[in-house]
Amino acid sequence: MLSLIVFLPLAAALALIAVPRIGDAPARWVWVSVAAVELVLVLGCWARYTTPQPGAFAFEERAAWIPGVNSSYHLGVDGLSLPLVAMTAVIFLACAVYGLRESKRPRVHAALLLFLQSVSLGVFVSLDLILFFVFFDLSIVGMYFAIAGWGHGQAAARSALKFFLYTFLGSLALLAGFIGLYVAADPHTFDMPELIAAMPLAGRPLAGALVLAAILLGLAVKTPTVPFHTWLPPAHTDASAIGSAVLAAVLLKLGTYGFVRIAMPMLPQAWQSWAWVIVAVGVVSVLYGALVALAQNNIKRMIAYTSVNHMGYVVLAVGAAGLLAPDSEQARSIAVTGAVTQMVSHGLITGALFLLAGVLADRANTYEMDSFGGLAARAPKFAALFAVGAFASLGLPAFSGFIAEFQIFTGSIAVAPVTAVALLGILITSALFLRALQRVFTGKPRGLSVDFTDLHSREMWSITPLLVLSLAIGVLPRPLLAVIEPPARTLIDLIGR
């Protein structure tokens, strides 16, 4: 089943490229149809999913691949990966619907996004480090072409190149870390469950620290955290709405997912030793991302910096999970559960916000907030959805962001009270979104707002479900938390070894 989920979009992408007789309109609908089938398959997996034993995975598939280095084609999911697989399927279906009116090489565009969906899903279900790295690296290639080929203006190619160089350099560090784990393991292997069980660098603090540093560098660039975030704002600003939505909602999670799947369980002693550094990076990312977002006049750049802020919450939580203290297991488990919930929540909310920002570019060819005003009078549906997305992003109760951030701060403050300083990030985020709402949507219509048209049906059908899902998780979080909590507790046990 997992192989079908991973490779069905890739097969459809190859078909779109190999059969040029497929016209633009059919290509768009092929993309929508495949994305819809993918979501149905993922929901089928969710319906059949039962929590596996600690350390085990559901729907496992394994076959020999590179036997000389003990690397196999090994797939599986647990409660840390299944929610991200489902979120990825939802985001790509929303983008497919949004792209129904894409006019710039729509057949190639559909094929590229289907390719990106395959490699993104591949990262989340991989249980072999080399397989993980192959999918991880291919996502960089796919996003490079998405930004350079469908971005805005002449700056898109430069932003795409900066994105590629930064993230590719990070992936090389990641590969070095993987090789370090392989060399230290006895017997040598790239299999993730075997490495987790073996703890190959236990009792070797210097070697463990060096390998963890390499892995953290690769994942921090992808996340991104301060100070490795500088590729993110230009990439988002110059990418298309769909490119930004996929980049923020899905590709950033490849980095944070790597923390909980690879770095924490395979290098628990090194993680404990460096937990305070990771917490500090998380706090700085939270506050810096919020403050710089507050200073932006470009609404898309503002949303981009809120991603630095929101991913900082995840880094803060996973760092706090490594702070061992008496009777802290439950608090640290809550922090990890909040981190994974935040990955899902941020994907849904920020994906919706970037698609909404794309409406501004479609109508007015600008993201500058000073160019608008009083849009609520001209486009009430657009204003309502943006307001909902803004309140969801700042963590208002009844939305998924509240559930995630409440758990992150409950767990983190319990083990490290000083992390309460990061609560200021929520206050600053509230200010920046309220400021944006006031400048763009209130007052009398002026400038480019005068001829602004409200959302079309394809825009409504692509954006509204993302925000409805965020609301559903905020009101009824139990179905999601019931999947995440057991492996979160297992992860805490692994870190404490």
Short mmCIF file of C-alpha atoms in Angstrom, two decimals:
data_model
loop_
_atom_site.label_atom_id
_atom_site.label_comp_id
_atom_site.label_asym_id
_atom_site.label_seq_id
_atom_site.Cartn_x
_atom_site.Cartn_y
_atom_site.Cartn_z
CA MET A 1 0.00 0.00 0.00
CA LEU A 2 2.76 2.47 0.92
CA SER A 3 4.60 1.85 -2.35
CA LEU A 4 1.40 2.63 -4.24
CA ILE A 5 0.92 5.84 -2.26
CA VAL A 6 4.50 6.95 -2.91
CA PHE A 7 4.84 6.06 -6.58
CA LEU A 8 1.35 6.67 -8.00
CA PRO A 9 2.00 10.44 -8.38
CA LEU A 10 5.39 9.73 -9.95
CA ALA A 11 3.82 7.35 -12.46
CA ALA A 12 1.22 9.99 -13.34
CA ALA A 13 3.98 12.61 -13.72
CA LEU A 14 5.93 10.36 -16.10
CA ALA A 15 2.76 9.74 -18.10
CA LEU A 16 2.11 13.47 -18.46
CA ILE A 17 5.65 14.02 -19.73
CA ALA A 18 5.79 10.94 -21.96
CA VAL A 19 2.44 11.53 -23.68
CA PRO A 20 2.57 15.05 -25.14
CA ARG A 21 -0.87 14.57 -26.70
CA ILE A 22 -2.36 15.12 -23.27
CA GLY A 23 -3.56 18.70 -23.47
CA ASP A 24 -3.36 21.39 -20.83
CA ALA A 25 -6.90 21.03 -19.51
CA PRO A 26 -6.73 17.21 -19.22
CA ALA A 27 -3.34 17.51 -17.50
CA ARG A 28 -4.80 19.75 -14.82
CA TRP A 29 -7.60 17.26 -14.16
CA VAL A 30 -5.17 14.34 -14.12
CA TRP A 31 -3.33 16.14 -11.34
CA VAL A 32 -6.53 16.74 -9.38
CA SER A 33 -7.68 13.13 -9.90
CA VAL A 34 -4.39 11.58 -8.82
CA ALA A 35 -4.17 13.87 -5.77
CA ALA A 36 -7.74 12.88 -4.83
CA VAL A 37 -6.95 9.17 -5.20
CA GLU A 38 -3.86 9.68 -3.06
CA LEU A 39 -5.94 11.22 -0.29
CA VAL A 40 -8.41 8.32 -0.44
CA LEU A 41 -5.54 5.81 -0.19
CA VAL A 42 -4.03 7.64 2.78
CA LEU A 43 -7.40 7.81 4.54
CA GLY A 44 -7.76 4.09 3.92
CA CYS A 45 -4.41 3.53 5.66
CA TRP A 46 -5.52 5.75 8.53
CA ALA A 47 -8.77 3.77 8.91
CA ARG A 48 -6.83 0.48 9.04
CA TYR A 49 -4.03 1.82 11.24
CA THR A 50 -3.56 0.30 14.66
CA THR A 51 -0.82 1.48 16.98
CA PRO A 52 2.11 -0.92 16.57
CA GLN A 53 4.26 -2.20 19.40
CA PRO A 54 6.94 0.24 20.61
CA GLY A 55 9.71 0.38 18.04
CA ALA A 56 7.57 -1.27 15.35
CA PHE A 57 5.88 0.20 12.28
CA ALA A 58 2.63 -0.38 10.42
CA PHE A 59 2.25 -1.36 6.76
CA GLU A 60 5.94 -2.33 6.54
CA GLU A 61 7.44 -3.20 3.16
CA ARG A 62 11.01 -4.38 2.73
CA ALA A 63 13.12 -5.59 -0.18
CA ALA A 64 16.83 -5.88 -0.89
CA TRP A 65 18.19 -2.75 -2.58
CA ILE A 66 21.94 -2.13 -2.07
CA PRO A 67 23.03 -5.26 -0.18
CA GLY A 68 26.72 -4.35 -0.24
CA VAL A 69 26.14 -1.61 2.33
CA ASN A 70 23.13 -3.26 4.00
CA SER A 71 20.68 -0.68 2.61
CA SER A 72 17.18 -1.87 1.77
CA TYR A 73 13.95 -0.56 0.30
CA HIS A 74 12.23 -0.30 3.68
CA LEU A 75 8.95 1.55 4.20
CA GLY A 76 6.62 1.89 7.17
CA VAL A 77 4.64 4.39 9.23
CA ASP A 78 3.84 5.09 12.84
CA GLY A 79 2.06 7.88 14.68
CA LEU A 80 4.91 10.33 14.05
CA SER A 81 4.77 9.92 10.26
CA LEU A 82 1.17 8.99 9.39
CA PRO A 83 -0.26 12.45 10.29
CA LEU A 84 2.38 14.08 8.07
CA VAL A 85 1.58 11.71 5.21
CA ALA A 86 -2.10 12.66 5.53
CA MET A 87 -1.29 16.38 5.73
CA THR A 88 0.88 16.08 2.60
CA ALA A 89 -1.95 14.44 0.66
CA VAL A 90 -4.37 17.18 1.74
CA ILE A 91 -1.98 20.00 0.78
CA PHE A 92 -1.24 18.63 -2.67
CA LEU A 93 -4.95 18.11 -3.41
CA ALA A 94 -5.64 21.71 -2.35
CA CYS A 95 -2.83 22.93 -4.62
CA ALA A 96 -4.12 20.82 -7.51
CA VAL A 97 -7.56 22.42 -7.22
CA TYR A 98 -6.00 25.88 -6.91
CA GLY A 99 -3.94 25.19 -10.05
CA LEU A 100 -6.92 24.38 -12.27
CA ARG A 101 -6.46 27.74 -13.98
CA GLU A 102 -2.66 27.59 -14.20
CA SER A 103 -1.77 28.97 -17.62
CA LYS A 104 2.04 28.72 -17.62
CA ARG A 105 3.00 25.30 -19.04
CA PRO A 106 0.26 23.56 -17.05
CA ARG A 107 1.13 20.02 -18.20
CA VAL A 108 4.76 20.32 -17.07
CA HIS A 109 3.67 22.13 -13.92
CA ALA A 110 1.28 19.32 -13.01
CA ALA A 111 3.99 16.71 -13.65
CA LEU A 112 6.49 18.60 -11.49
CA LEU A 113 4.09 18.91 -8.56
CA LEU A 114 3.16 15.22 -8.81
CA PHE A 115 6.88 14.42 -8.69
CA LEU A 116 7.23 16.61 -5.59
CA GLN A 117 4.33 14.81 -3.96
CA SER A 118 6.00 11.43 -4.53
CA VAL A 119 9.37 12.42 -3.08
CA SER A 120 7.79 14.22 -0.11
CA LEU A 121 5.71 11.17 0.79
CA GLY A 122 8.80 9.02 0.30
CA VAL A 123 10.68 10.92 3.02
CA PHE A 124 7.89 10.39 5.56
CA VAL A 125 7.60 6.62 4.99
CA SER A 126 11.30 5.73 4.53
CA LEU A 127 12.87 3.46 7.15
CA ASP A 128 16.32 3.38 5.55
CA LEU A 129 18.73 6.31 5.75
CA ILE A 130 19.88 6.09 2.12
CA LEU A 131 16.30 5.86 0.88
CA PHE A 132 15.41 8.81 3.12
CA PHE A 133 18.33 10.79 1.68
CA VAL A 134 17.39 10.04 -1.94
CA PHE A 135 13.85 11.33 -1.47
CA PHE A 136 15.10 14.24 0.65
CA ASP A 137 17.55 15.36 -2.06
CA LEU A 138 15.06 14.93 -4.90
CA SER A 139 12.66 17.28 -3.11
CA ILE A 140 15.35 19.99 -3.37
CA VAL A 141 15.63 19.45 -7.11
CA GLY A 142 11.87 19.55 -7.62
CA MET A 143 11.40 22.72 -5.59
CA TYR A 144 14.26 24.43 -7.40
CA PHE A 145 12.45 24.02 -10.72
CA ALA A 146 9.11 25.00 -9.16
CA ILE A 147 10.56 28.32 -7.97
CA ALA A 148 12.70 29.05 -11.04
CA GLY A 149 10.12 27.99 -13.62
CA TRP A 150 6.90 29.36 -12.13
CA GLY A 151 8.07 32.13 -9.81
CA HIS A 152 7.59 35.87 -10.11
CA GLY A 153 9.86 37.92 -12.34
CA GLN A 154 13.61 37.90 -12.86
CA ALA A 155 14.42 37.40 -9.18
CA ALA A 156 12.84 33.93 -9.12
CA ALA A 157 15.86 32.25 -10.72
CA ARG A 158 18.23 33.87 -8.21
CA SER A 159 16.02 32.90 -5.26
CA ALA A 160 15.76 29.34 -6.59
CA LEU A 161 19.53 29.10 -6.88
CA LYS A 162 20.00 30.39 -3.33
CA PHE A 163 17.47 27.87 -2.09
CA PHE A 164 19.20 25.05 -3.95
CA LEU A 165 22.73 25.91 -2.80
CA TYR A 166 21.75 26.34 0.85
CA THR A 167 19.65 23.19 1.09
CA PHE A 168 21.99 21.07 -1.02
CA LEU A 169 24.90 22.04 1.21
CA GLY A 170 22.76 21.04 4.18
CA SER A 171 21.95 17.70 2.55
CA LEU A 172 25.68 16.98 2.12
CA ALA A 173 26.16 17.51 5.87
CA LEU A 174 23.19 15.22 6.45
CA LEU A 175 24.76 12.52 4.28
CA ALA A 176 28.02 12.82 6.22
CA GLY A 177 26.07 12.26 9.43
CA PHE A 178 24.35 9.20 7.97
CA ILE A 179 27.69 7.74 6.93
CA GLY A 180 28.96 8.36 10.47
CA LEU A 181 26.06 6.33 11.87
CA TYR A 182 26.71 3.57 9.34
CA VAL A 183 30.42 3.34 10.16
CA ALA A 184 29.76 3.29 13.91
CA ALA A 185 27.10 0.57 13.71
CA ASP A 186 28.09 -3.07 14.23
CA PRO A 187 27.07 -4.66 11.94
CA HIS A 188 27.14 -1.75 9.49
CA THR A 189 23.64 -0.79 8.38
CA PHE A 190 21.52 2.10 7.16
CA ASP A 191 18.30 0.57 8.50
CA MET A 192 16.58 3.02 10.83
CA PRO A 193 14.96 0.57 13.31
CA GLU A 194 18.24 -1.32 13.62
CA LEU A 195 20.19 1.90 14.25
CA ILE A 196 17.65 3.06 16.82
CA ALA A 197 17.96 -0.24 18.68
CA ALA A 198 21.77 -0.31 18.45
CA MET A 199 22.59 3.29 19.54
CA PRO A 200 25.88 2.98 17.60
CA LEU A 201 27.61 5.97 19.22
CA ALA A 202 26.59 5.38 22.82
CA GLY A 203 29.47 6.06 25.17
CA ARG A 204 31.43 8.03 22.55
CA PRO A 205 30.57 11.65 23.32
CA LEU A 206 32.93 13.34 20.87
CA ALA A 207 32.03 11.14 17.90
CA GLY A 208 28.33 11.34 18.80
CA ALA A 209 28.48 15.13 19.01
CA LEU A 210 30.17 15.39 15.59
CA VAL A 211 27.65 13.09 13.90
CA LEU A 212 24.74 14.87 15.58
CA ALA A 213 26.16 18.25 14.48
CA ALA A 214 26.28 17.09 10.86
CA ILE A 215 22.71 15.75 10.98
CA LEU A 216 21.41 18.84 12.78
CA LEU A 217 23.05 21.14 10.25
CA GLY A 218 21.33 19.37 7.36
CA LEU A 219 17.97 19.37 9.08
CA ALA A 220 18.26 22.92 10.47
CA VAL A 221 18.83 24.34 6.97
CA LYS A 222 15.73 22.55 5.71
CA THR A 223 13.54 23.52 8.69
CA PRO A 224 14.88 26.38 8.68
CA THR A 225 16.11 27.70 12.01
CA VAL A 226 18.07 30.85 12.76
CA PRO A 227 20.75 31.44 11.46
CA PHE A 228 20.16 29.06 8.52
CA HIS A 229 16.92 30.69 7.44
CA THR A 230 18.09 33.37 4.99
CA TRP A 231 17.15 31.35 1.89
CA LEU A 232 13.51 31.14 2.99
CA PRO A 233 12.07 34.70 2.60
CA PRO A 234 13.28 35.27 -0.99
CA ALA A 235 12.28 31.74 -2.00
CA HIS A 236 8.76 32.31 -0.70
CA THR A 237 8.46 35.85 -2.03
CA ASP A 238 9.49 34.90 -5.55
CA ALA A 239 7.78 31.48 -5.76
CA SER A 240 4.27 31.04 -7.08
CA ALA A 241 1.41 30.64 -4.60
CA ILE A 242 1.42 26.87 -5.10
CA GLY A 243 5.20 26.69 -4.78
CA SER A 244 5.11 28.64 -1.53
CA ALA A 245 2.28 26.52 -0.14
CA VAL A 246 4.14 23.26 -0.86
CA LEU A 247 7.45 24.65 0.40
CA ALA A 248 6.02 25.91 3.70
CA ALA A 249 3.43 23.23 4.37
CA VAL A 250 5.37 20.13 3.34
CA LEU A 251 9.07 20.63 2.58
CA LEU A 252 9.89 22.47 5.82
CA LYS A 253 8.51 19.45 7.71
CA LEU A 254 11.13 17.19 6.15
CA GLY A 255 13.63 18.88 8.46
CA THR A 256 11.59 18.78 11.67
CA TYR A 257 10.50 15.20 10.94
CA GLY A 258 14.17 14.25 10.72
CA PHE A 259 14.65 15.40 14.32
CA VAL A 260 12.07 12.97 15.72
CA ARG A 261 12.76 10.09 13.34
CA ILE A 262 16.57 10.14 13.14
CA ALA A 263 18.51 12.52 15.40
CA MET A 264 16.68 12.00 18.69
CA PRO A 265 16.24 8.19 18.79
CA MET A 266 19.56 7.24 17.14
CA LEU A 267 21.78 9.65 19.10
CA PRO A 268 20.00 10.00 22.46
CA GLN A 269 23.09 10.71 24.55
CA ALA A 270 24.37 13.40 22.19
CA TRP A 271 20.85 14.86 22.04
CA GLN A 272 20.77 15.09 25.84
CA SER A 273 24.16 16.80 25.87
CA TRP A 274 23.15 19.41 23.32
CA ALA A 275 19.50 19.84 24.38
CA TRP A 276 20.03 23.30 25.90
CA VAL A 277 21.67 24.53 22.70
CA ILE A 278 18.73 23.23 20.67
CA VAL A 279 16.28 24.89 23.08
CA ALA A 280 18.14 28.19 22.72
CA VAL A 281 18.03 27.96 18.92
CA GLY A 282 14.29 27.30 19.14
CA VAL A 283 13.65 30.31 21.39
CA VAL A 284 15.73 32.61 19.17
CA SER A 285 13.90 31.37 16.06
CA VAL A 286 10.52 31.97 17.71
CA LEU A 287 11.30 35.55 18.72
CA TYR A 288 13.40 36.54 15.72
CA GLY A 289 10.90 35.15 13.21
CA ALA A 290 8.02 37.02 14.86
CA LEU A 291 9.88 40.32 15.20
CA VAL A 292 11.14 40.37 11.61
CA ALA A 293 7.67 39.38 10.34
CA LEU A 294 6.26 42.37 12.22
CA ALA A 295 8.54 44.69 10.24
CA GLN A 296 7.44 43.49 6.79
CA ASN A 297 5.28 45.40 4.33
CA ASN A 298 5.22 42.51 1.83
CA ILE A 299 2.48 40.20 3.08
CA LYS A 300 4.03 37.07 1.57
CA ARG A 301 7.38 37.83 3.14
CA MET A 302 5.58 38.36 6.43
CA ILE A 303 4.00 34.90 6.23
CA ALA A 304 7.41 33.45 5.34
CA TYR A 305 8.95 34.81 8.53
CA THR A 306 6.07 33.44 10.59
CA SER A 307 7.20 30.02 9.35
CA VAL A 308 10.57 30.63 11.02
CA ASN A 309 8.62 31.51 14.15
CA HIS A 310 6.35 28.46 14.04
CA MET A 311 9.13 26.02 13.23
CA GLY A 312 10.97 27.53 16.19
CA TYR A 313 8.22 26.16 18.44
CA VAL A 314 8.93 22.67 17.09
CA VAL A 315 12.68 23.03 17.70
CA LEU A 316 12.00 24.35 21.21
CA ALA A 317 9.81 21.34 22.00
CA VAL A 318 12.18 18.66 20.71
CA GLY A 319 15.05 20.36 22.51
CA ALA A 320 13.09 20.33 25.76
CA ALA A 321 12.44 16.62 25.23
CA GLY A 322 16.15 16.03 25.73
CA LEU A 323 16.29 17.78 29.13
CA LEU A 324 16.19 14.85 31.50
CA ALA A 325 14.87 15.61 34.95
CA PRO A 326 13.19 13.52 37.65
CA ASP A 327 9.53 12.72 36.89
CA SER A 328 9.65 14.68 33.62
CA GLU A 329 8.71 11.89 31.22
CA GLN A 330 5.08 12.96 30.85
CA ALA A 331 5.96 16.62 30.30
CA ARG A 332 8.58 15.78 27.68
CA SER A 333 6.13 13.43 25.95
CA ILE A 334 3.58 16.25 25.82
CA ALA A 335 6.21 18.51 24.24
CA VAL A 336 6.95 15.95 21.50
CA THR A 337 3.24 15.43 20.87
CA GLY A 338 2.84 19.19 20.54
CA ALA A 339 5.78 19.37 18.13
CA VAL A 340 4.25 16.81 15.75
CA THR A 341 0.82 18.45 16.08
CA GLN A 342 2.45 21.78 15.24
CA MET A 343 3.93 20.29 12.06
CA VAL A 344 0.46 19.27 10.91
CA SER A 345 -1.16 22.50 12.07
CA HIS A 346 1.43 24.75 10.44
CA GLY A 347 1.09 22.83 7.19
CA LEU A 348 -2.66 23.36 7.00
CA ILE A 349 -2.74 26.99 8.15
CA THR A 350 0.31 28.35 6.35
CA GLY A 351 -0.59 26.46 3.19
CA ALA A 352 -3.94 28.26 3.24
CA LEU A 353 -2.32 31.64 3.94
CA PHE A 354 0.12 31.33 1.04
CA LEU A 355 -2.69 30.37 -1.34
CA LEU A 356 -4.61 33.42 -0.10
CA ALA A 357 -1.55 35.59 -0.65
CA GLY A 358 -1.43 34.23 -4.19
CA VAL A 359 -4.86 35.74 -4.80
CA LEU A 360 -3.34 39.19 -4.23
CA ALA A 361 -0.70 38.53 -6.89
CA ASP A 362 -3.29 37.15 -9.31
CA ARG A 363 -5.49 40.22 -8.95
CA ALA A 364 -2.98 43.04 -8.43
CA ASN A 365 0.47 41.64 -9.21
CA THR A 366 1.84 42.79 -5.85
CA TYR A 367 2.08 41.67 -2.23
CA GLU A 368 2.72 45.12 -0.76
CA MET A 369 0.20 45.88 1.99
CA ASP A 370 0.35 49.62 1.30
CA SER A 371 -1.17 48.96 -2.13
CA PHE A 372 -4.46 47.83 -0.60
CA GLY A 373 -7.05 48.93 1.91
CA GLY A 374 -10.71 48.28 2.61
CA LEU A 375 -10.63 44.92 0.83
CA ALA A 376 -13.30 43.56 3.17
CA ALA A 377 -15.86 45.69 1.34
CA ARG A 378 -14.82 44.49 -2.13
CA ALA A 379 -13.95 40.87 -1.32
CA PRO A 380 -15.74 39.71 1.85
CA LYS A 381 -15.07 35.98 1.28
CA PHE A 382 -11.38 36.63 0.80
CA ALA A 383 -11.28 38.85 3.90
CA ALA A 384 -13.14 36.27 5.99
CA LEU A 385 -10.84 33.39 5.04
CA PHE A 386 -7.71 35.46 5.57
CA ALA A 387 -8.96 36.52 9.00
CA VAL A 388 -9.67 32.90 9.91
CA GLY A 389 -6.20 31.89 8.71
CA ALA A 390 -4.58 34.72 10.66
CA PHE A 391 -6.37 33.86 13.91
CA ALA A 392 -5.57 30.18 13.42
CA SER A 393 -1.89 31.01 12.87
CA LEU A 394 -1.57 33.07 16.03
CA GLY A 395 -2.91 30.15 18.06
CA LEU A 396 -6.46 31.25 18.87
CA PRO A 397 -8.42 28.59 20.84
CA ALA A 398 -10.62 26.29 18.72
CA PHE A 399 -7.90 25.99 16.07
CA SER A 400 -5.15 23.41 15.70
CA GLY A 401 -2.44 25.98 16.44
CA PHE A 402 -3.76 26.38 19.98
CA ILE A 403 -3.68 22.64 20.62
CA ALA A 404 -0.11 22.41 19.34
CA GLU A 405 1.30 25.46 21.10
CA PHE A 406 -0.48 24.67 24.37
CA GLN A 407 1.18 21.26 24.46
CA ILE A 408 4.57 22.62 23.41
CA PHE A 409 4.62 25.24 26.16
CA THR A 410 3.08 22.96 28.80
CA GLY A 411 5.75 20.34 28.24
CA SER A 412 8.66 22.72 27.71
CA ILE A 413 7.97 25.04 30.66
CA ALA A 414 7.51 22.05 32.97
CA VAL A 415 11.09 20.88 32.34
CA ALA A 416 12.67 24.29 31.64
CA PRO A 417 10.71 27.27 33.04
CA VAL A 418 13.00 29.72 31.22
CA THR A 419 11.38 28.67 27.92
CA ALA A 420 8.35 30.74 28.95
CA VAL A 421 10.14 33.69 27.34
CA ALA A 422 9.11 32.23 23.96
CA LEU A 423 5.48 33.05 24.84
CA LEU A 424 6.31 36.55 23.66
CA GLY A 425 6.34 35.09 20.14
CA ILE A 426 2.59 34.51 20.35
CA LEU A 427 2.02 38.12 21.41
CA ILE A 428 4.15 39.47 18.55
CA THR A 429 2.45 37.15 16.06
CA SER A 430 -0.92 38.47 17.19
CA ALA A 431 0.27 42.03 16.62
CA LEU A 432 1.62 41.39 13.14
CA PHE A 433 -1.50 39.63 11.89
CA LEU A 434 -3.84 42.23 13.36
CA ARG A 435 -1.69 44.92 11.74
CA ALA A 436 -1.92 43.18 8.38
CA LEU A 437 -5.69 42.74 8.68
CA GLN A 438 -6.11 46.43 9.53
CA ARG A 439 -3.94 47.70 6.67
CA VAL A 440 -5.27 45.44 3.93
CA PHE A 441 -8.93 44.88 4.80
CA THR A 442 -10.28 47.82 6.83
CA GLY A 443 -11.02 51.44 5.98
CA LYS A 444 -12.21 52.71 2.63
CA PRO A 445 -11.20 50.83 -0.54
CA ARG A 446 -8.19 52.55 -2.06
CA GLY A 447 -5.49 51.94 -4.65
CA LEU A 448 -5.59 48.42 -6.06
CA SER A 449 -8.56 47.47 -3.87
CA VAL A 450 -11.05 49.35 -6.04
CA ASP A 451 -11.23 46.74 -8.82
CA PHE A 452 -10.43 43.70 -6.66
CA THR A 453 -12.72 40.72 -7.28
CA ASP A 454 -13.65 38.17 -4.63
CA LEU A 455 -12.56 34.54 -4.53
CA HIS A 456 -13.47 32.21 -7.40
CA SER A 457 -14.91 28.76 -6.73
CA ARG A 458 -11.59 26.95 -7.30
CA GLU A 459 -9.93 29.25 -4.77
CA MET A 460 -12.69 28.67 -2.25
CA TRP A 461 -12.58 24.89 -2.70
CA SER A 462 -8.82 24.76 -2.31
CA ILE A 463 -8.40 27.07 0.70
CA THR A 464 -11.54 26.51 2.78
CA PRO A 465 -10.96 22.77 3.50
CA LEU A 466 -7.51 23.51 4.94
CA LEU A 467 -8.94 25.96 7.46
CA VAL A 468 -11.90 23.69 8.21
CA LEU A 469 -9.45 20.89 9.04
CA SER A 470 -7.53 23.23 11.35
CA LEU A 471 -10.80 24.06 13.08
CA ALA A 472 -11.76 20.38 13.30
CA ILE A 473 -8.44 19.51 14.96
CA GLY A 474 -8.83 22.44 17.34
CA VAL A 475 -12.31 21.38 18.41
CA LEU A 476 -11.84 17.59 18.28
CA PRO A 477 -8.11 16.89 18.66
CA ARG A 478 -8.49 13.38 20.09
CA PRO A 479 -8.39 11.41 16.78
CA LEU A 480 -5.07 13.04 15.87
CA LEU A 481 -3.55 12.96 19.36
CA ALA A 482 -4.48 9.29 19.83
CA VAL A 483 -2.23 8.48 16.86
CA ILE A 484 0.69 10.73 17.91
CA GLU A 485 0.87 10.11 21.67
CA PRO A 486 2.02 6.44 21.80
CA PRO A 487 5.12 6.88 19.59
CA ALA A 488 5.84 10.18 21.37
CA ARG A 489 6.05 8.28 24.66
CA THR A 490 8.24 5.65 23.00
CA LEU A 491 10.54 8.39 21.70
CA ILE A 492 10.92 9.80 25.21
CA ASP A 493 11.88 6.32 26.47
CA LEU A 494 14.47 6.06 23.71
CA ILE A 495 16.00 9.44 24.55
CA GLY A 496 16.27 8.48 28.20
CA ARG A 497 18.33 5.34 27.58
#
